[in-house]
mmCIF file with all atom_site columns, C-alpha atoms in Angstrom:
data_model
loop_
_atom_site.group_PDB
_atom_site.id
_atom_site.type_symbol
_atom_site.label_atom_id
_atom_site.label_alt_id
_atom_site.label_comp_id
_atom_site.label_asym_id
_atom_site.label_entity_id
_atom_site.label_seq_id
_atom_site.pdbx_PDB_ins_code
_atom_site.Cartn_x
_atom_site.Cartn_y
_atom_site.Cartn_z
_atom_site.occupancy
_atom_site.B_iso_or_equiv
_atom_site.pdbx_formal_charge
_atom_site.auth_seq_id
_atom_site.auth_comp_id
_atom_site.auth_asym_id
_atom_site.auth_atom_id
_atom_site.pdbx_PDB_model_num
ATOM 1   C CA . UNK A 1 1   ? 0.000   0.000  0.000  1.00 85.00 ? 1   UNK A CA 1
ATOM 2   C CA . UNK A 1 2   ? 1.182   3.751  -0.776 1.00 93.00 ? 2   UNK A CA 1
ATOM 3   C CA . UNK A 1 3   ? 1.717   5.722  1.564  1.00 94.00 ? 3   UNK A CA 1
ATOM 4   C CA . UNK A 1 4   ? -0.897  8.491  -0.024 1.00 94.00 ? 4   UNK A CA 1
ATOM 5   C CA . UNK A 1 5   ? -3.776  5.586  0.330  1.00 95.00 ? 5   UNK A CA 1
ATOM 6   C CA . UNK A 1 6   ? -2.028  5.156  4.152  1.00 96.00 ? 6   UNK A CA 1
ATOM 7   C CA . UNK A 1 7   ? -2.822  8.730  4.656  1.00 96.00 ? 7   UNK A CA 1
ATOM 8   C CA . UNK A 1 8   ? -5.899  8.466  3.363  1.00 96.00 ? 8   UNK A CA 1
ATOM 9   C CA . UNK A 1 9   ? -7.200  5.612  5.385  1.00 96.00 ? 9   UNK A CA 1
ATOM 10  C CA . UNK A 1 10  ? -6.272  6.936  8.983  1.00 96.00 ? 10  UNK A CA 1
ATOM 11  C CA . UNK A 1 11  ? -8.056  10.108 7.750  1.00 95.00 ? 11  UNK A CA 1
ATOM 12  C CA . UNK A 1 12  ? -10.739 8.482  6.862  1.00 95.00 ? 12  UNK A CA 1
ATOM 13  C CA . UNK A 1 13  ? -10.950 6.098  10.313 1.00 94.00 ? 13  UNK A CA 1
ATOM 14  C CA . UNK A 1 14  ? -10.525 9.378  12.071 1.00 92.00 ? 14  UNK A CA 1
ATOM 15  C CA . UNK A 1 15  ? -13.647 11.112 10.514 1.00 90.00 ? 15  UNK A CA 1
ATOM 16  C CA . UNK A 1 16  ? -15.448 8.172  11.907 1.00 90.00 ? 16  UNK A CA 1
ATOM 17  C CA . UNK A 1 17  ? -14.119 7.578  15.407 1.00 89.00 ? 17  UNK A CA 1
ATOM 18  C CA . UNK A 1 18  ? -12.133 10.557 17.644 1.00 87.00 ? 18  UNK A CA 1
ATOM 19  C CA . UNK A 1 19  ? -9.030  8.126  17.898 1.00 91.00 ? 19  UNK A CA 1
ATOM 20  C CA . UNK A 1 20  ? -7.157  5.766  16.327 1.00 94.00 ? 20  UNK A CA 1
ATOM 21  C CA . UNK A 1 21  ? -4.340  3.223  18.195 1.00 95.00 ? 21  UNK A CA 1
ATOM 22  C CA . UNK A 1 22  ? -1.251  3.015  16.454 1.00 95.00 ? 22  UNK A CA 1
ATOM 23  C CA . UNK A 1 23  ? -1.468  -1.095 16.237 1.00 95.00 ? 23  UNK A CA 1
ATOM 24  C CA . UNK A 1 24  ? -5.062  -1.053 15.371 1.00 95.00 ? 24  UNK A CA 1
ATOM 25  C CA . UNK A 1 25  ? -3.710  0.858  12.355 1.00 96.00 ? 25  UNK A CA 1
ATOM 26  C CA . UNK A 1 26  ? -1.262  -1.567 11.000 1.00 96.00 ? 26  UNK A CA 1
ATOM 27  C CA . UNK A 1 27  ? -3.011  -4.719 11.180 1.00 95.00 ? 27  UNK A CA 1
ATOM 28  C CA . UNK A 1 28  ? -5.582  -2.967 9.333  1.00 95.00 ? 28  UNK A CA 1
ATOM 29  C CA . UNK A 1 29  ? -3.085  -1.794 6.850  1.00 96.00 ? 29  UNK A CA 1
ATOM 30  C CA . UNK A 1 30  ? -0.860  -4.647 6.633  1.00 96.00 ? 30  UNK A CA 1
ATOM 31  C CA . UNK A 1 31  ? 2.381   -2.487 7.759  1.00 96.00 ? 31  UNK A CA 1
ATOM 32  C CA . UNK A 1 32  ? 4.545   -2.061 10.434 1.00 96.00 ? 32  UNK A CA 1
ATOM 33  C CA . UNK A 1 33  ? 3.547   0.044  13.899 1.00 96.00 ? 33  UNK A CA 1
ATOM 34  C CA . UNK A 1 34  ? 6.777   1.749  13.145 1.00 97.00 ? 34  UNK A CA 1
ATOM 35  C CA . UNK A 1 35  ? 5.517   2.562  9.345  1.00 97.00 ? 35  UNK A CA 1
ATOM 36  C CA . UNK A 1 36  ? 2.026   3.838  10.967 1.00 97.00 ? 36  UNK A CA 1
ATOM 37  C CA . UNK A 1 37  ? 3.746   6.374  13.260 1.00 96.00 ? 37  UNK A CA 1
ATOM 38  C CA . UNK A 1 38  ? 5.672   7.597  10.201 1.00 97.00 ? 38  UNK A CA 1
ATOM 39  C CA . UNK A 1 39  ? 2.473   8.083  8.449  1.00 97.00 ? 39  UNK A CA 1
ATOM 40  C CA . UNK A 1 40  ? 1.561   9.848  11.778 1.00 96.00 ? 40  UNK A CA 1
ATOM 41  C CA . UNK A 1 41  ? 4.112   12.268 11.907 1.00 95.00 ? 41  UNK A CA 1
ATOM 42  C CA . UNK A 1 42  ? 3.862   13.048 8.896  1.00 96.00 ? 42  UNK A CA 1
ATOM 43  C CA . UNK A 1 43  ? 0.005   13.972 8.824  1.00 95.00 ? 43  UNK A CA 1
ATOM 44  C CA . UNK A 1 44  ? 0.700   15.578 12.150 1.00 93.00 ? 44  UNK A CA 1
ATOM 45  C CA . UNK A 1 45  ? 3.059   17.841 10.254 1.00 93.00 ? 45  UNK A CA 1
ATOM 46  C CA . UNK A 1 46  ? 0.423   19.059 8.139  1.00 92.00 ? 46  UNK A CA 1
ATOM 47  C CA . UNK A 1 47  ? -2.236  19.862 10.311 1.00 90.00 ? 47  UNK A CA 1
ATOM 48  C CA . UNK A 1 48  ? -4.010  16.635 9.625  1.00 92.00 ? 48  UNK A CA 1
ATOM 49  C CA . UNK A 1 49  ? -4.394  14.765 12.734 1.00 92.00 ? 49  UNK A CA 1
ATOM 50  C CA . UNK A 1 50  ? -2.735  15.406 16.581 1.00 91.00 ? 50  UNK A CA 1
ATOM 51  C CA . UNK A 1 51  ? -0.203  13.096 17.690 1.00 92.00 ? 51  UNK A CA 1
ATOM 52  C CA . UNK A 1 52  ? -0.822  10.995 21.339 1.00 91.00 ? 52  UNK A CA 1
ATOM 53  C CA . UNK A 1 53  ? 0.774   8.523  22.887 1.00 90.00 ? 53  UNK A CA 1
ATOM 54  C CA . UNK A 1 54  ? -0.216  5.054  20.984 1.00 91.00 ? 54  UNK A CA 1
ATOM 55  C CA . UNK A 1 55  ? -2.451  7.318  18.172 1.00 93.00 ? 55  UNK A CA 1
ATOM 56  C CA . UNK A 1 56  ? -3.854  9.856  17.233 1.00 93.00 ? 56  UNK A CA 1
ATOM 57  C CA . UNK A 1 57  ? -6.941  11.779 17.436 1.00 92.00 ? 57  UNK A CA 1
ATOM 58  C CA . UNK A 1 58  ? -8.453  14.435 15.351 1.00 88.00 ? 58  UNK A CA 1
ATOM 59  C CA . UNK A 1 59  ? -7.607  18.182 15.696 1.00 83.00 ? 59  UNK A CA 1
ATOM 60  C CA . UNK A 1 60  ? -9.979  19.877 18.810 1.00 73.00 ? 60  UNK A CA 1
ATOM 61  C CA . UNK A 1 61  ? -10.806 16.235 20.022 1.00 59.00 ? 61  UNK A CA 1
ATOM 62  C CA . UNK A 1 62  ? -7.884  16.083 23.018 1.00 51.00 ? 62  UNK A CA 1
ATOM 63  C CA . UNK A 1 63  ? -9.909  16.650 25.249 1.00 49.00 ? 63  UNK A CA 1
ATOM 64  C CA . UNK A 1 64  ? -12.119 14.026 24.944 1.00 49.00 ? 64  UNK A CA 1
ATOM 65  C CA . UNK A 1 65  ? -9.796  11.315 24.550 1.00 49.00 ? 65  UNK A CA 1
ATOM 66  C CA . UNK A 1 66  ? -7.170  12.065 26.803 1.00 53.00 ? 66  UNK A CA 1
ATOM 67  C CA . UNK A 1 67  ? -8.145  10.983 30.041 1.00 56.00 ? 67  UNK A CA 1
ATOM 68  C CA . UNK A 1 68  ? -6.431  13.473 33.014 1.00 65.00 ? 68  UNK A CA 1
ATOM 69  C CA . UNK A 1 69  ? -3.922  12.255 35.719 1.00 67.00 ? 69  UNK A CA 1
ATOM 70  C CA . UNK A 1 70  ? -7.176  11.481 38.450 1.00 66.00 ? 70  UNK A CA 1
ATOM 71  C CA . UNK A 1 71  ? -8.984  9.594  36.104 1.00 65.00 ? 71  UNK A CA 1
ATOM 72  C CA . UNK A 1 72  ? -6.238  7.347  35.084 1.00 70.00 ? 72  UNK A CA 1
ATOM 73  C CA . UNK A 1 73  ? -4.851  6.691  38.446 1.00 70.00 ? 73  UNK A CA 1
ATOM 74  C CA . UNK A 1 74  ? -7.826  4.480  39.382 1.00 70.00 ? 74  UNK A CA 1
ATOM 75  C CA . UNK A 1 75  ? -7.471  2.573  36.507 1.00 77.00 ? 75  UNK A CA 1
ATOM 76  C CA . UNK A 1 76  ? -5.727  -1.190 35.768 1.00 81.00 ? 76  UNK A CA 1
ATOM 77  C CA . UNK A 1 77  ? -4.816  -0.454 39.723 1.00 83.00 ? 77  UNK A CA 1
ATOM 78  C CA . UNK A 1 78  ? -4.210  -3.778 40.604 1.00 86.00 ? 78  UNK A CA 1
ATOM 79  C CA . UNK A 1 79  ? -1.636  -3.805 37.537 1.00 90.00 ? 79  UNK A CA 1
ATOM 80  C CA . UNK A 1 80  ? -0.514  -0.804 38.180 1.00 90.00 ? 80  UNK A CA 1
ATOM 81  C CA . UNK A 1 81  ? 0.041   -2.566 41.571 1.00 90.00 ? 81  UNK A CA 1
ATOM 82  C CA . UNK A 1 82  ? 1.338   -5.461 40.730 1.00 94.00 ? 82  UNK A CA 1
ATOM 83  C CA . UNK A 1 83  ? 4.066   -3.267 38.553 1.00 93.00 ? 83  UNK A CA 1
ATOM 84  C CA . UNK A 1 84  ? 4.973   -1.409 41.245 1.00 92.00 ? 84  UNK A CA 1
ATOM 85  C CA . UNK A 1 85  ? 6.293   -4.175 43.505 1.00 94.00 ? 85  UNK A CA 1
ATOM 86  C CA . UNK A 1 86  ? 8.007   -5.698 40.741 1.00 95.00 ? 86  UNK A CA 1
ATOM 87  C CA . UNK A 1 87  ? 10.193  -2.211 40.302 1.00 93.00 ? 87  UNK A CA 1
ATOM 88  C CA . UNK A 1 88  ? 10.879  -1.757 43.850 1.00 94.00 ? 88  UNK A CA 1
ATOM 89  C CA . UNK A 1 89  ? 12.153  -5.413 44.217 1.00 94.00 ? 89  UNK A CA 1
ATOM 90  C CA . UNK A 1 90  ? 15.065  -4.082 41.739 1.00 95.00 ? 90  UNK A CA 1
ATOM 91  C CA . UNK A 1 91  ? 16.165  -1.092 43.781 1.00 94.00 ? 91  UNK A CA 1
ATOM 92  C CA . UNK A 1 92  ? 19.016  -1.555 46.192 1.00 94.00 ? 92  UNK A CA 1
ATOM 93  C CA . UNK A 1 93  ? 20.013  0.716  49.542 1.00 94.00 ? 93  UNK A CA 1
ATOM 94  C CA . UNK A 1 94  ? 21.963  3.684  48.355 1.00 94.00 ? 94  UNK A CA 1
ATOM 95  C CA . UNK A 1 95  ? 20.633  3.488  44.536 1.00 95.00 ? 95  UNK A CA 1
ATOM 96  C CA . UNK A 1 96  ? 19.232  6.615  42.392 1.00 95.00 ? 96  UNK A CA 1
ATOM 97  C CA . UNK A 1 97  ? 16.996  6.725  40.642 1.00 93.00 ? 97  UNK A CA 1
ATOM 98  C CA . UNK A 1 98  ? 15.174  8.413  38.143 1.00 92.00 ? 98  UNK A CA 1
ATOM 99  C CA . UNK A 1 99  ? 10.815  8.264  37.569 1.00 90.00 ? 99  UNK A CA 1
ATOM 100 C CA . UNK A 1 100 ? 8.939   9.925  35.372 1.00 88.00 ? 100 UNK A CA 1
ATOM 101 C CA . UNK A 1 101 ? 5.525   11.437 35.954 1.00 84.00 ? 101 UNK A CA 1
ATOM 102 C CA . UNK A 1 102 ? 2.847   8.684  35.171 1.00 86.00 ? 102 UNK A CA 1
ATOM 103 C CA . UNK A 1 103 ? -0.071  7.030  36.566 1.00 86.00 ? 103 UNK A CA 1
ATOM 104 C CA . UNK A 1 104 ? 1.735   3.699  37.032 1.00 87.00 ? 104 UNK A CA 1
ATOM 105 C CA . UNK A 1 105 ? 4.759   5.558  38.492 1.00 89.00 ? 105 UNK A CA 1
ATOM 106 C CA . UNK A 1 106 ? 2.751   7.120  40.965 1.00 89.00 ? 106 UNK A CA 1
ATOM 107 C CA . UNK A 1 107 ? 1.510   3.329  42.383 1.00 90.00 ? 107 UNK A CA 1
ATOM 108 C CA . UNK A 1 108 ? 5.633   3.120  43.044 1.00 91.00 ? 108 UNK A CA 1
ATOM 109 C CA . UNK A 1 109 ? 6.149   6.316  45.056 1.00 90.00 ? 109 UNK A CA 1
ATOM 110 C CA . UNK A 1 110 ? 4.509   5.179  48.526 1.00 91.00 ? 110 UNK A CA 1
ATOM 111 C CA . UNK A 1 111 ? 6.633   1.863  48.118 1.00 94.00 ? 111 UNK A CA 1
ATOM 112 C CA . UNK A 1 112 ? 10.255  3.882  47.608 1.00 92.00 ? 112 UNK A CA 1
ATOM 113 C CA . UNK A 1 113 ? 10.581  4.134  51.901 1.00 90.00 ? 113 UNK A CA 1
ATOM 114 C CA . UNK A 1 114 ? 11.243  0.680  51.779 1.00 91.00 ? 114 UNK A CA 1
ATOM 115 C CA . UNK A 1 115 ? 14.954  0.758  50.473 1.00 93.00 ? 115 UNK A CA 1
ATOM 116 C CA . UNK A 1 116 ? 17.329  2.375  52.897 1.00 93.00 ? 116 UNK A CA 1
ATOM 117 C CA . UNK A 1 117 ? 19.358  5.362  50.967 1.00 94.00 ? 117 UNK A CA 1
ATOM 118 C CA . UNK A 1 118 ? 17.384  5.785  47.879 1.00 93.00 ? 118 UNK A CA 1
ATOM 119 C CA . UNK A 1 119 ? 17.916  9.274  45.913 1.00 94.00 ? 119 UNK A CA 1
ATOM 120 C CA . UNK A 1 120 ? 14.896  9.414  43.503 1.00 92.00 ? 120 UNK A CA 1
ATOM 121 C CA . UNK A 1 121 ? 14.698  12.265 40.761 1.00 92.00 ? 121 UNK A CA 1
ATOM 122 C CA . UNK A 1 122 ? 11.558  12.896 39.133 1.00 90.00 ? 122 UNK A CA 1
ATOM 123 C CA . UNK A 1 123 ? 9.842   15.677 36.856 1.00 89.00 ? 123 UNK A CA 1
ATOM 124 C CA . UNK A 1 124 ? 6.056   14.984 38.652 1.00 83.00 ? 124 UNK A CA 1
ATOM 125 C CA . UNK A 1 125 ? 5.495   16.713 42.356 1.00 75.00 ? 125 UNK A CA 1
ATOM 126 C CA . UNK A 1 126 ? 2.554   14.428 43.080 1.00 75.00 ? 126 UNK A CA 1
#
């Protein structure tokens, strides 16, 4: 498939849905998820669509498809759980480490008392 009648397709998915998922979008197509996000750059480039984190959603829709920081916190907790237990058991007394804002990250924070010494940098206050 070109990569015009690419273009054309997540266009036309996104005229009939606010989002699209990167992986939805190549088994559909037949390509690669690393061919989609090309194809999403590049229609982000010209005003097409709006680049997110595994999609893309039509220009003035944000809102409505990203979910905020509260809203996501309470979900997949027992994953998010489950996650966060696994990371700790890595750390070591006297580590650093670095944690992005996140959701997930944010199940990890309350467990970080556990190891003895632990410098943690971060960008998110909560």
């Amino acid at each position: 498939m070109l990569a015009a009648e690419r273009h054309a397709a997540i266009l036309e998915r996104l005229t009939h849905q606010p989002a699209v998922r990167v992986s939805g979008l190549a088994l559909a197509l037949g390509v690669s998820e690393m061919t989609v996000r090309r194809d999403i750059d590049t229609l982000e480039a010209r005003g097409a669509l709006i680049r997110v984190h595994g999609g893309a959603v039509r220009p003035g829709s944000l809102s409505s498809v990203e979910a905020g920081f509260d809203v996501n916190r309470t979900r997949g907790g027992r994953a998010k759980e489950q996650i966060a237990a696994a990371a700790v058991s890595l750390l070591v007394p006297g580590m650093t480490v670095s944690i992005t804002g996140g959701t997930t990250t944010y199940a990890l924070a309350p467990l970080l008392s556990r190891v003895q010494g632990l410098t943690v940098i971060t960008n998110s206050l909560p």
